[in-house]
mmCIF file with all atom_site columns, N, CA, C and O in Angstrom:
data_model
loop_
_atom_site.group_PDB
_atom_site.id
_atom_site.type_symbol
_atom_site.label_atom_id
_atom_site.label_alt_id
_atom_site.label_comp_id
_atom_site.label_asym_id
_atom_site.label_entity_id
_atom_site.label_seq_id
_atom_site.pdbx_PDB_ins_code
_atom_site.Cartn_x
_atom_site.Cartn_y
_atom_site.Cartn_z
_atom_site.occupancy
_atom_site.B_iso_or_equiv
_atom_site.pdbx_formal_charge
_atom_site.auth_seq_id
_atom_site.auth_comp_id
_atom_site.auth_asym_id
_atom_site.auth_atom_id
_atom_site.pdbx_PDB_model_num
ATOM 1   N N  . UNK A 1 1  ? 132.531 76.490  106.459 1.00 67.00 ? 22 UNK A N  1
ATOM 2   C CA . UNK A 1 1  ? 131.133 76.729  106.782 1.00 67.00 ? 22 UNK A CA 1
ATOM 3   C C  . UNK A 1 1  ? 130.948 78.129  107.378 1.00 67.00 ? 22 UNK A C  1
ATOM 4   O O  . UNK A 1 1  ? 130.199 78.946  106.842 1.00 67.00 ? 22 UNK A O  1
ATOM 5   N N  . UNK A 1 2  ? 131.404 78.303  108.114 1.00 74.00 ? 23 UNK A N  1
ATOM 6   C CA . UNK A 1 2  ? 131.799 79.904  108.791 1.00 74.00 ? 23 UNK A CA 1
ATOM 7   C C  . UNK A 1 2  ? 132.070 80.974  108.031 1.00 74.00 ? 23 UNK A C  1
ATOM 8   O O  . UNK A 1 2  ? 131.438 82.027  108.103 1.00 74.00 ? 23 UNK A O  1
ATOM 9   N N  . UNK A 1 3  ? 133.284 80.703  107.053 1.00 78.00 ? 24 UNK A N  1
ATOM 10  C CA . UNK A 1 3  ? 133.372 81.717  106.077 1.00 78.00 ? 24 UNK A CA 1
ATOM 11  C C  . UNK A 1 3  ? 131.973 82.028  105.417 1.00 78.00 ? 24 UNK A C  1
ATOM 12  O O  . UNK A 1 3  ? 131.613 83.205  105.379 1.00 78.00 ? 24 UNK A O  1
ATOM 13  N N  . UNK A 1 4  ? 131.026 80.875  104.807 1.00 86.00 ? 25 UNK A N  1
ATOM 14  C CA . UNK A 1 4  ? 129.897 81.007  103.864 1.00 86.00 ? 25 UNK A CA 1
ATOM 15  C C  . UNK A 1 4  ? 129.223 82.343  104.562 1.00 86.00 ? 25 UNK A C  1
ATOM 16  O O  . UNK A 1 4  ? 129.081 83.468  104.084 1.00 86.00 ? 25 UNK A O  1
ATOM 17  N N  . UNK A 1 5  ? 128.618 81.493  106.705 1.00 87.00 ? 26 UNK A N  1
ATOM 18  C CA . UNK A 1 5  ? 127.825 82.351  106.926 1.00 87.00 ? 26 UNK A CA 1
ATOM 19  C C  . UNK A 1 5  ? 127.915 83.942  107.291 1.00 87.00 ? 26 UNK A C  1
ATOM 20  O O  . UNK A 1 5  ? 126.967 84.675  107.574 1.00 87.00 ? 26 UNK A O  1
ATOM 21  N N  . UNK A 1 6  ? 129.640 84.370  107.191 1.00 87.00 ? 27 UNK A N  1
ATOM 22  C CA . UNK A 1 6  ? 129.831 85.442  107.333 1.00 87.00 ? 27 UNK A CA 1
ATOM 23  C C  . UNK A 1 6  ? 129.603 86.262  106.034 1.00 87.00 ? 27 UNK A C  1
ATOM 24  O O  . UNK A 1 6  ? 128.978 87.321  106.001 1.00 87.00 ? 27 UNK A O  1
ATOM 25  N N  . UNK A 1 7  ? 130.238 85.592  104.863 1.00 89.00 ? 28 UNK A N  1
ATOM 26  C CA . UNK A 1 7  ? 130.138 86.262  103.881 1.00 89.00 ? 28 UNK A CA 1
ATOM 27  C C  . UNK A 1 7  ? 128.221 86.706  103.344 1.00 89.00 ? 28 UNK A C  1
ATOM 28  O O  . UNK A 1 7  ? 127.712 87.712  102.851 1.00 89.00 ? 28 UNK A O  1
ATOM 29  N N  . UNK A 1 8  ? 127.700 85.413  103.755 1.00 89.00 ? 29 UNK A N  1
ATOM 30  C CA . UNK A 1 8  ? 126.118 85.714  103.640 1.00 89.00 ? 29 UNK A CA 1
ATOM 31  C C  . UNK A 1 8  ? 125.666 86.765  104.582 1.00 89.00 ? 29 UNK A C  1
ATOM 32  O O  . UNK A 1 8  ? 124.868 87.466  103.960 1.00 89.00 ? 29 UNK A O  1
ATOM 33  N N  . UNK A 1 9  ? 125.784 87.127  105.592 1.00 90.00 ? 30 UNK A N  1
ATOM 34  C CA . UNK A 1 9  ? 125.490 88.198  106.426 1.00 90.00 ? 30 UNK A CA 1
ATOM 35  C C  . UNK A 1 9  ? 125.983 89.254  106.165 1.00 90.00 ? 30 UNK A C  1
ATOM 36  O O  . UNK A 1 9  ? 125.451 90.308  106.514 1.00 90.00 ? 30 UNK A O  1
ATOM 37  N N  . UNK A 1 10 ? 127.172 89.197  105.454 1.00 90.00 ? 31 UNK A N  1
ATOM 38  C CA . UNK A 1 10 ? 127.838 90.686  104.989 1.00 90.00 ? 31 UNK A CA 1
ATOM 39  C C  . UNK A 1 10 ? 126.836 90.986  104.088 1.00 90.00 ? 31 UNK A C  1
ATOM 40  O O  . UNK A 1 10 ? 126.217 92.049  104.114 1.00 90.00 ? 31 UNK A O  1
ATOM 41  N N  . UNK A 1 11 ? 126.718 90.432  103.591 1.00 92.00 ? 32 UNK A N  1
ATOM 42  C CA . UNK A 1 11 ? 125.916 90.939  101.953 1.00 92.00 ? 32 UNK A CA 1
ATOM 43  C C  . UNK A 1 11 ? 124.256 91.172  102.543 1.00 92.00 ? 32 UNK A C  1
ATOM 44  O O  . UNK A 1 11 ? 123.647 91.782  101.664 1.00 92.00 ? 32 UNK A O  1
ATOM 45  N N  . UNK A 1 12 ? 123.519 90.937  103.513 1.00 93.00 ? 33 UNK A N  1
ATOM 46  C CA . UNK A 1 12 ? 122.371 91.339  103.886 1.00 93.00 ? 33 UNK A CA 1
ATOM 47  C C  . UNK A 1 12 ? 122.647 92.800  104.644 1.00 93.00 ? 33 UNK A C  1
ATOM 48  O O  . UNK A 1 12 ? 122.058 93.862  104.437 1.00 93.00 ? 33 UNK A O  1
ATOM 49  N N  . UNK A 1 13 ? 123.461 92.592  105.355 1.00 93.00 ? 34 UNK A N  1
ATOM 50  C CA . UNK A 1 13 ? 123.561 93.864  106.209 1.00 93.00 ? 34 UNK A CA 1
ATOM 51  C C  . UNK A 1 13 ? 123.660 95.348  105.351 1.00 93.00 ? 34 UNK A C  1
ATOM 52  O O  . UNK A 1 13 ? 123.056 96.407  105.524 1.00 93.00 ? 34 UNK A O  1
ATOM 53  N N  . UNK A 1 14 ? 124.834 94.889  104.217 1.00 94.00 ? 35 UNK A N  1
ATOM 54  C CA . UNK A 1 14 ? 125.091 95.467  103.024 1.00 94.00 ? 35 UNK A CA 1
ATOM 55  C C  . UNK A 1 14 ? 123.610 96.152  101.921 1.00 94.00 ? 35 UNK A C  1
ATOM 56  O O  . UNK A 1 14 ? 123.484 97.271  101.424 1.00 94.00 ? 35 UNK A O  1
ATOM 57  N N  . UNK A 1 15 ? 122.809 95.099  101.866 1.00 94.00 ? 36 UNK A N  1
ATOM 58  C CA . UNK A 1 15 ? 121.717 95.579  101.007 1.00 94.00 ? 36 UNK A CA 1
ATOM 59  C C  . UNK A 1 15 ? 120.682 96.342  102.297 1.00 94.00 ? 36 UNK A C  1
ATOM 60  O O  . UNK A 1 15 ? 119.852 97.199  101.993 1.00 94.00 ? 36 UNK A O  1
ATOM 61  N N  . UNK A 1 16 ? 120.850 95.961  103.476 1.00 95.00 ? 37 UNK A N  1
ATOM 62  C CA . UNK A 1 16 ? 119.758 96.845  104.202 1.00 95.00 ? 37 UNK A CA 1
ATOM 63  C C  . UNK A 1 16 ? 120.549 98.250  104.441 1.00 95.00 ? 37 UNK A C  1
ATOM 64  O O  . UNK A 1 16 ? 119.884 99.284  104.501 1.00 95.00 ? 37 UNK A O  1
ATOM 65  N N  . UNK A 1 17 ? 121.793 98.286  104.562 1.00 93.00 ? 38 UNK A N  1
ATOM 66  C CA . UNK A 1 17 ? 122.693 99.644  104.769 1.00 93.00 ? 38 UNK A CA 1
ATOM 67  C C  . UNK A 1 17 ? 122.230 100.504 103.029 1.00 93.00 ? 38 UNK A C  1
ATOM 68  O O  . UNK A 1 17 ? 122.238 101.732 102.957 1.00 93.00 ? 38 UNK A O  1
ATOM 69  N N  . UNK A 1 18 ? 121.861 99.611  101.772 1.00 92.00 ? 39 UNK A N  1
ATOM 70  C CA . UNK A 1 18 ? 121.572 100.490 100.865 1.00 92.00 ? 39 UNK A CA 1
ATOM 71  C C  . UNK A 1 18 ? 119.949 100.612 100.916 1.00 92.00 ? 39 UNK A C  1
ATOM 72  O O  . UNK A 1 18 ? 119.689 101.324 99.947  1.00 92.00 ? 39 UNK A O  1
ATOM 73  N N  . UNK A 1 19 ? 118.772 100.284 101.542 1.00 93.00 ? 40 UNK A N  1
ATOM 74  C CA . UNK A 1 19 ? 117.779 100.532 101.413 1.00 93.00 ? 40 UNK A CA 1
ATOM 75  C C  . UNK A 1 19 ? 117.604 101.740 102.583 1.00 93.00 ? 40 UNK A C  1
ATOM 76  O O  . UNK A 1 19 ? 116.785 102.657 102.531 1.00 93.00 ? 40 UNK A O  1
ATOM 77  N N  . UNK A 1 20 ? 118.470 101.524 103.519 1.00 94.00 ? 41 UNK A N  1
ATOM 78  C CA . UNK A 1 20 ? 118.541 102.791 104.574 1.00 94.00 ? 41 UNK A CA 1
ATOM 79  C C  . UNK A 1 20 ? 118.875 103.883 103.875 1.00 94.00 ? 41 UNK A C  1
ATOM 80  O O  . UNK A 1 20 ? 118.430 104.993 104.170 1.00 94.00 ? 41 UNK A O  1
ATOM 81  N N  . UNK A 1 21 ? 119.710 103.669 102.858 1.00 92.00 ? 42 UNK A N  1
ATOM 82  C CA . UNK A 1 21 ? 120.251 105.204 101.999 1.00 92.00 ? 42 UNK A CA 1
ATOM 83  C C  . UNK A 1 21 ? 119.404 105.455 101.192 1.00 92.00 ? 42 UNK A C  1
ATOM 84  O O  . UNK A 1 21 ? 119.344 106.576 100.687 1.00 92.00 ? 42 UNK A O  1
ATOM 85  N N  . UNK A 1 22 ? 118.613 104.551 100.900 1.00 93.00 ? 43 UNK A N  1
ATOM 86  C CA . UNK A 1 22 ? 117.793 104.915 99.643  1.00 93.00 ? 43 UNK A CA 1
ATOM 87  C C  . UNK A 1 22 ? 116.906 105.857 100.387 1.00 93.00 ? 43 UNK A C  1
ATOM 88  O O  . UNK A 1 22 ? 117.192 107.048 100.510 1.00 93.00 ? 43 UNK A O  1
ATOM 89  N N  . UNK A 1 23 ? 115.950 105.377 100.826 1.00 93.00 ? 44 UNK A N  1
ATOM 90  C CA . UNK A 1 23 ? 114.929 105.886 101.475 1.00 93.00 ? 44 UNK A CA 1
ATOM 91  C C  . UNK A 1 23 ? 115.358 106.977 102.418 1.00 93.00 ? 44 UNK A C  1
ATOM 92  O O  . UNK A 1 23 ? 114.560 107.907 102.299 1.00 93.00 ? 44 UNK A O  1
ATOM 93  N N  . UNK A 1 24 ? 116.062 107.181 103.089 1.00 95.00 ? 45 UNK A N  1
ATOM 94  C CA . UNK A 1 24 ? 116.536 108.388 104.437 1.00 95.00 ? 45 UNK A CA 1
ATOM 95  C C  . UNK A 1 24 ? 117.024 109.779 103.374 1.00 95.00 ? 45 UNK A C  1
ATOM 96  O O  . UNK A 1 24 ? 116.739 110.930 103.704 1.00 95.00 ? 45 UNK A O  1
ATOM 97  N N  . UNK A 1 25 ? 117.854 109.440 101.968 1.00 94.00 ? 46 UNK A N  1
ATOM 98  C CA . UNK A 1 25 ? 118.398 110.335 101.449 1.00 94.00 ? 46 UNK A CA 1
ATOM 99  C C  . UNK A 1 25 ? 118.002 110.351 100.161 1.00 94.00 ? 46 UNK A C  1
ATOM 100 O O  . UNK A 1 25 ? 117.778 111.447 99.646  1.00 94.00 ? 46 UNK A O  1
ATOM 101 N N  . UNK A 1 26 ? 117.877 109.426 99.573  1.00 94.00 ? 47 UNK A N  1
ATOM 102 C CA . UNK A 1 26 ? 118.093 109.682 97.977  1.00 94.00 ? 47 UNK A CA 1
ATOM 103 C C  . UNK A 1 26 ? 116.361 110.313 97.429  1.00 94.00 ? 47 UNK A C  1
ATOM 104 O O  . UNK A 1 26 ? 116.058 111.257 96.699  1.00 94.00 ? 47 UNK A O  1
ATOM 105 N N  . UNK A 1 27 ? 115.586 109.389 98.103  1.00 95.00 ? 48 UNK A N  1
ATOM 106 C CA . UNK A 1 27 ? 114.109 109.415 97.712  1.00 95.00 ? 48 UNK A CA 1
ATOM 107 C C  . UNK A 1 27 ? 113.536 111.029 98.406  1.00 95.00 ? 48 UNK A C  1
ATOM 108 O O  . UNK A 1 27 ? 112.857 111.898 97.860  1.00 95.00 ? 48 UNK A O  1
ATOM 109 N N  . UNK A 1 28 ? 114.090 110.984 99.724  1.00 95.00 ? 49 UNK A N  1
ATOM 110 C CA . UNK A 1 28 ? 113.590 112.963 99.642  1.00 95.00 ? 49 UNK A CA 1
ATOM 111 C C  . UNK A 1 28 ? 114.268 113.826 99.023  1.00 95.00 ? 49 UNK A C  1
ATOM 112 O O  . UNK A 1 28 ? 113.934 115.004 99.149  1.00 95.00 ? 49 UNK A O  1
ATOM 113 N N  . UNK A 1 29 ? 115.423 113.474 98.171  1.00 96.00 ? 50 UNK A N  1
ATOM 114 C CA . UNK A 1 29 ? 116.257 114.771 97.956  1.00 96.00 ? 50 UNK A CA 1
ATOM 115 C C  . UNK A 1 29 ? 115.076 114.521 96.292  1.00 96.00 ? 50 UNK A C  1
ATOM 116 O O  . UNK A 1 29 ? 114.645 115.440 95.596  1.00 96.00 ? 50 UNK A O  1
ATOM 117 N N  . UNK A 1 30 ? 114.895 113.395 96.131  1.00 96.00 ? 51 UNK A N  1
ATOM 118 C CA . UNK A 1 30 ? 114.745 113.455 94.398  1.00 96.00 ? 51 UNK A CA 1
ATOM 119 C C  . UNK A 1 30 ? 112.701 113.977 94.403  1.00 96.00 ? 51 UNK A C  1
ATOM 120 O O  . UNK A 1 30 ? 111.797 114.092 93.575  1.00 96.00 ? 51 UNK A O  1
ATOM 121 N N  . UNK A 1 31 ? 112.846 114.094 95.508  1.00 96.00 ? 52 UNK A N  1
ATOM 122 C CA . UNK A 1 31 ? 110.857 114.399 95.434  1.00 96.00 ? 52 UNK A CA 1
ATOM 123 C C  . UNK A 1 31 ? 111.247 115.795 95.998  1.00 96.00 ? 52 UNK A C  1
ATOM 124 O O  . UNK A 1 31 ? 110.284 116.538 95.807  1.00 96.00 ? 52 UNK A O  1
ATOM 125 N N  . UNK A 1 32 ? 112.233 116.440 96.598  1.00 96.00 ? 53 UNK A N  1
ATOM 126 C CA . UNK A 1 32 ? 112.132 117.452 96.607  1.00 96.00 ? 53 UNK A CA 1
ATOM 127 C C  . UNK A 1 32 ? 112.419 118.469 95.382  1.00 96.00 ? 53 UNK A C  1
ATOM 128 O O  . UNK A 1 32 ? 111.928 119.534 95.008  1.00 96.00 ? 53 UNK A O  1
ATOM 129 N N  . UNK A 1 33 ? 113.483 117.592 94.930  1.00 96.00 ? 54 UNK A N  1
ATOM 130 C CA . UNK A 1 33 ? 113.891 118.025 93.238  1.00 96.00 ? 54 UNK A CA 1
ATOM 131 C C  . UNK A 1 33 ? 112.958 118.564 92.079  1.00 96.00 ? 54 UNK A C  1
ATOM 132 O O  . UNK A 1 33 ? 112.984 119.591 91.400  1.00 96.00 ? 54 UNK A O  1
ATOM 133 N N  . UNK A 1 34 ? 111.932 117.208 92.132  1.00 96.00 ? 55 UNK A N  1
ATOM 134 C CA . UNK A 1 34 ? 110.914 117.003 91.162  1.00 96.00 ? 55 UNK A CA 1
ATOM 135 C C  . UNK A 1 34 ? 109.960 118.696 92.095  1.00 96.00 ? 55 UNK A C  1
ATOM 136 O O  . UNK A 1 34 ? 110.053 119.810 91.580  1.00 96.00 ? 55 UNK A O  1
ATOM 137 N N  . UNK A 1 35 ? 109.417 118.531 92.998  1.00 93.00 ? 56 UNK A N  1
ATOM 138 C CA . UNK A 1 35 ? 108.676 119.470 93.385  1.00 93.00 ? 56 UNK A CA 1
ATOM 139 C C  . UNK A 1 35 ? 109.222 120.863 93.019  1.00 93.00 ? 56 UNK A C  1
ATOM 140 O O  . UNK A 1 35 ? 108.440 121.614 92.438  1.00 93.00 ? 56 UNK A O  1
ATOM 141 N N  . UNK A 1 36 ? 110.612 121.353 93.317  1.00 94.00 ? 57 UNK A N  1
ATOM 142 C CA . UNK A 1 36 ? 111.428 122.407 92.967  1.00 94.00 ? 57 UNK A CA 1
ATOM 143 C C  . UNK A 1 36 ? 110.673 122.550 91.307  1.00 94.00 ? 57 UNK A C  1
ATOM 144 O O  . UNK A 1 36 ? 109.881 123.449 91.027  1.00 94.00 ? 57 UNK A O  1
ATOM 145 N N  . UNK A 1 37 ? 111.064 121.595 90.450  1.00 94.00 ? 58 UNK A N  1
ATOM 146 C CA . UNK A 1 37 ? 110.736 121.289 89.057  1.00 94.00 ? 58 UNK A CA 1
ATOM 147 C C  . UNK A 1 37 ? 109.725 121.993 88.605  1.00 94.00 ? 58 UNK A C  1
ATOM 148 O O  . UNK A 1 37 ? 109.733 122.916 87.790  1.00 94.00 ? 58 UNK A O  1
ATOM 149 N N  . UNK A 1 38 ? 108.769 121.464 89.229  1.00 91.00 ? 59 UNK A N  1
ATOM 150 C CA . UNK A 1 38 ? 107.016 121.150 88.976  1.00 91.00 ? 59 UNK A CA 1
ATOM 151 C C  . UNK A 1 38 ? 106.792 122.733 89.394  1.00 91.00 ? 59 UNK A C  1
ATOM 152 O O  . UNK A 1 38 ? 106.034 123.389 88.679  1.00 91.00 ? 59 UNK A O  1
ATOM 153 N N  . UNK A 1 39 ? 107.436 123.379 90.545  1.00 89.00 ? 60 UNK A N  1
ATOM 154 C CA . UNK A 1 39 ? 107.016 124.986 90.593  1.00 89.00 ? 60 UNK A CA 1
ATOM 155 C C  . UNK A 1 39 ? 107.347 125.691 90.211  1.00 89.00 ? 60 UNK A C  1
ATOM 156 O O  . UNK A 1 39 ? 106.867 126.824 90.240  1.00 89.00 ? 60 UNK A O  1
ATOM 157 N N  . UNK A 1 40 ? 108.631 125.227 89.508  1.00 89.00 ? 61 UNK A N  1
ATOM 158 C CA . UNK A 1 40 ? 109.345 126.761 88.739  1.00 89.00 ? 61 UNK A CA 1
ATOM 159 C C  . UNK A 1 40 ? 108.895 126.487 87.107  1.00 89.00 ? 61 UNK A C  1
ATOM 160 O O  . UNK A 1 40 ? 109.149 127.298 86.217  1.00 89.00 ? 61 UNK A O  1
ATOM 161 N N  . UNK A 1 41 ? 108.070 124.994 86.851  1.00 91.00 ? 62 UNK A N  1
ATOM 162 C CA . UNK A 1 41 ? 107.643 124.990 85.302  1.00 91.00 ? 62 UNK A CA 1
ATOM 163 C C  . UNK A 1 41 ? 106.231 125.075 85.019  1.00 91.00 ? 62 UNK A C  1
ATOM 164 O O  . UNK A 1 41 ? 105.734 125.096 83.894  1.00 91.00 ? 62 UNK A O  1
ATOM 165 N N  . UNK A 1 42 ? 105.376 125.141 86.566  1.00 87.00 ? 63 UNK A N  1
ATOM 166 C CA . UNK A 1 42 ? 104.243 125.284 86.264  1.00 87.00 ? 63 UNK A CA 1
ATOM 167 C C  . UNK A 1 42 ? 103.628 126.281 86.458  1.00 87.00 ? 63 UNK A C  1
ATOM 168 O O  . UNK A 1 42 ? 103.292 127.208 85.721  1.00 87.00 ? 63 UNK A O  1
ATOM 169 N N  . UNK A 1 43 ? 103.378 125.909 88.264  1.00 85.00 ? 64 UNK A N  1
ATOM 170 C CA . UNK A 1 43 ? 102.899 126.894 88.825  1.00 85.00 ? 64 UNK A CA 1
ATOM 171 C C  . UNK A 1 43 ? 103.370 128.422 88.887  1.00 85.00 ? 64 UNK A C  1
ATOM 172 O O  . UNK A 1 43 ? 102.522 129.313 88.840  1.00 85.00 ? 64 UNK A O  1
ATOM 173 N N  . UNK A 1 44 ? 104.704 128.708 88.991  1.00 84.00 ? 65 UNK A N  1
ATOM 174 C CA . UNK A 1 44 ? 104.951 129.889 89.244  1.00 84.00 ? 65 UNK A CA 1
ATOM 175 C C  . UNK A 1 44 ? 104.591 131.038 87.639  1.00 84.00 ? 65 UNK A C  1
ATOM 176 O O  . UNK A 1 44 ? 104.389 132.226 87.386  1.00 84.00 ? 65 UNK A O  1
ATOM 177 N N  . UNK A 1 45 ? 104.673 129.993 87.074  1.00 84.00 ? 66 UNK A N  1
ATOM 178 C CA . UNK A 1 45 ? 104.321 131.080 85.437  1.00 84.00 ? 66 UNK A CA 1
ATOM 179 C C  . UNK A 1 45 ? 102.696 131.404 85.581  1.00 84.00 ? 66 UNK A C  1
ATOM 180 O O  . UNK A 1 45 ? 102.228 132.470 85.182  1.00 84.00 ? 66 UNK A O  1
ATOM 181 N N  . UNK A 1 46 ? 102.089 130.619 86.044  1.00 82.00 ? 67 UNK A N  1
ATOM 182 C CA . UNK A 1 46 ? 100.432 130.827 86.364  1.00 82.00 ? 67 UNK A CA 1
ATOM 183 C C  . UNK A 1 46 ? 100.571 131.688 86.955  1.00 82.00 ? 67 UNK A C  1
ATOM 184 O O  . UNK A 1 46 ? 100.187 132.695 86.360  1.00 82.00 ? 67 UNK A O  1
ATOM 185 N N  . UNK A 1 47 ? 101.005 131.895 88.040  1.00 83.00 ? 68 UNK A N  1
ATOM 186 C CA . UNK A 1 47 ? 100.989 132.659 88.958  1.00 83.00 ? 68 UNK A CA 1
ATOM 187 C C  . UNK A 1 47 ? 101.294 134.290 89.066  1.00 83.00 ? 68 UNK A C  1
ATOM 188 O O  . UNK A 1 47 ? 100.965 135.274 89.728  1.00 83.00 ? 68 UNK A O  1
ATOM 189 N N  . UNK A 1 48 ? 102.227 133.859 87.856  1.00 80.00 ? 69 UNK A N  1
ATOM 190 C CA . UNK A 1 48 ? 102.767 135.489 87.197  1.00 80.00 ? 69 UNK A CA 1
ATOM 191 C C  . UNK A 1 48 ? 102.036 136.209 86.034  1.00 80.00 ? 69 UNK A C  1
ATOM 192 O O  . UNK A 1 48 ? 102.314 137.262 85.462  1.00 80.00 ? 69 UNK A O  1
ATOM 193 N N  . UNK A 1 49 ? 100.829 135.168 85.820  1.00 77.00 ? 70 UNK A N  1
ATOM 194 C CA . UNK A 1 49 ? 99.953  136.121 84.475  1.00 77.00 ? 70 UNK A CA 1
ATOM 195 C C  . UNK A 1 49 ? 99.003  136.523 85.196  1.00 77.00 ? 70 UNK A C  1
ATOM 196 O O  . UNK A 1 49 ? 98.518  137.542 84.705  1.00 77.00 ? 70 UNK A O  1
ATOM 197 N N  . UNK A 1 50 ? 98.276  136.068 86.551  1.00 71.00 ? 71 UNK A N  1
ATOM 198 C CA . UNK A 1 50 ? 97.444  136.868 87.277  1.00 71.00 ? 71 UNK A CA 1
ATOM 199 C C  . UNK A 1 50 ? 97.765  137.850 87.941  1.00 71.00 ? 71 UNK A C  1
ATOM 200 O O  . UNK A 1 50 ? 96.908  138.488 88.553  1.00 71.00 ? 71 UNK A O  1
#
């Protein structure tokens, strides 16, 4: 019975340790990415014919 509820708590702690990574690291590096993207394919060429 013990084993079950340890192994069940591993595996929650486990998926909140990956929603902490998601969100703290992965999701600003990839919106900063996309933004990097979006200015060197849009805006900055606009910017260079005026």
């Amino acid at each position: 019975m013990r084993k079950k509820r340890v192994d069940k708590f591993k595996k929650l702690r486990r998926k909140r340790y990956k929603k902490v990574l998601l969100y703290l690291f992965v999701l600003p590096a990839i919106s900063i990415f996309l933004g990097y993207i979006i200015r060197t394919v849009f805006i900055l060429p606009l910017m260079k014919d005026k």
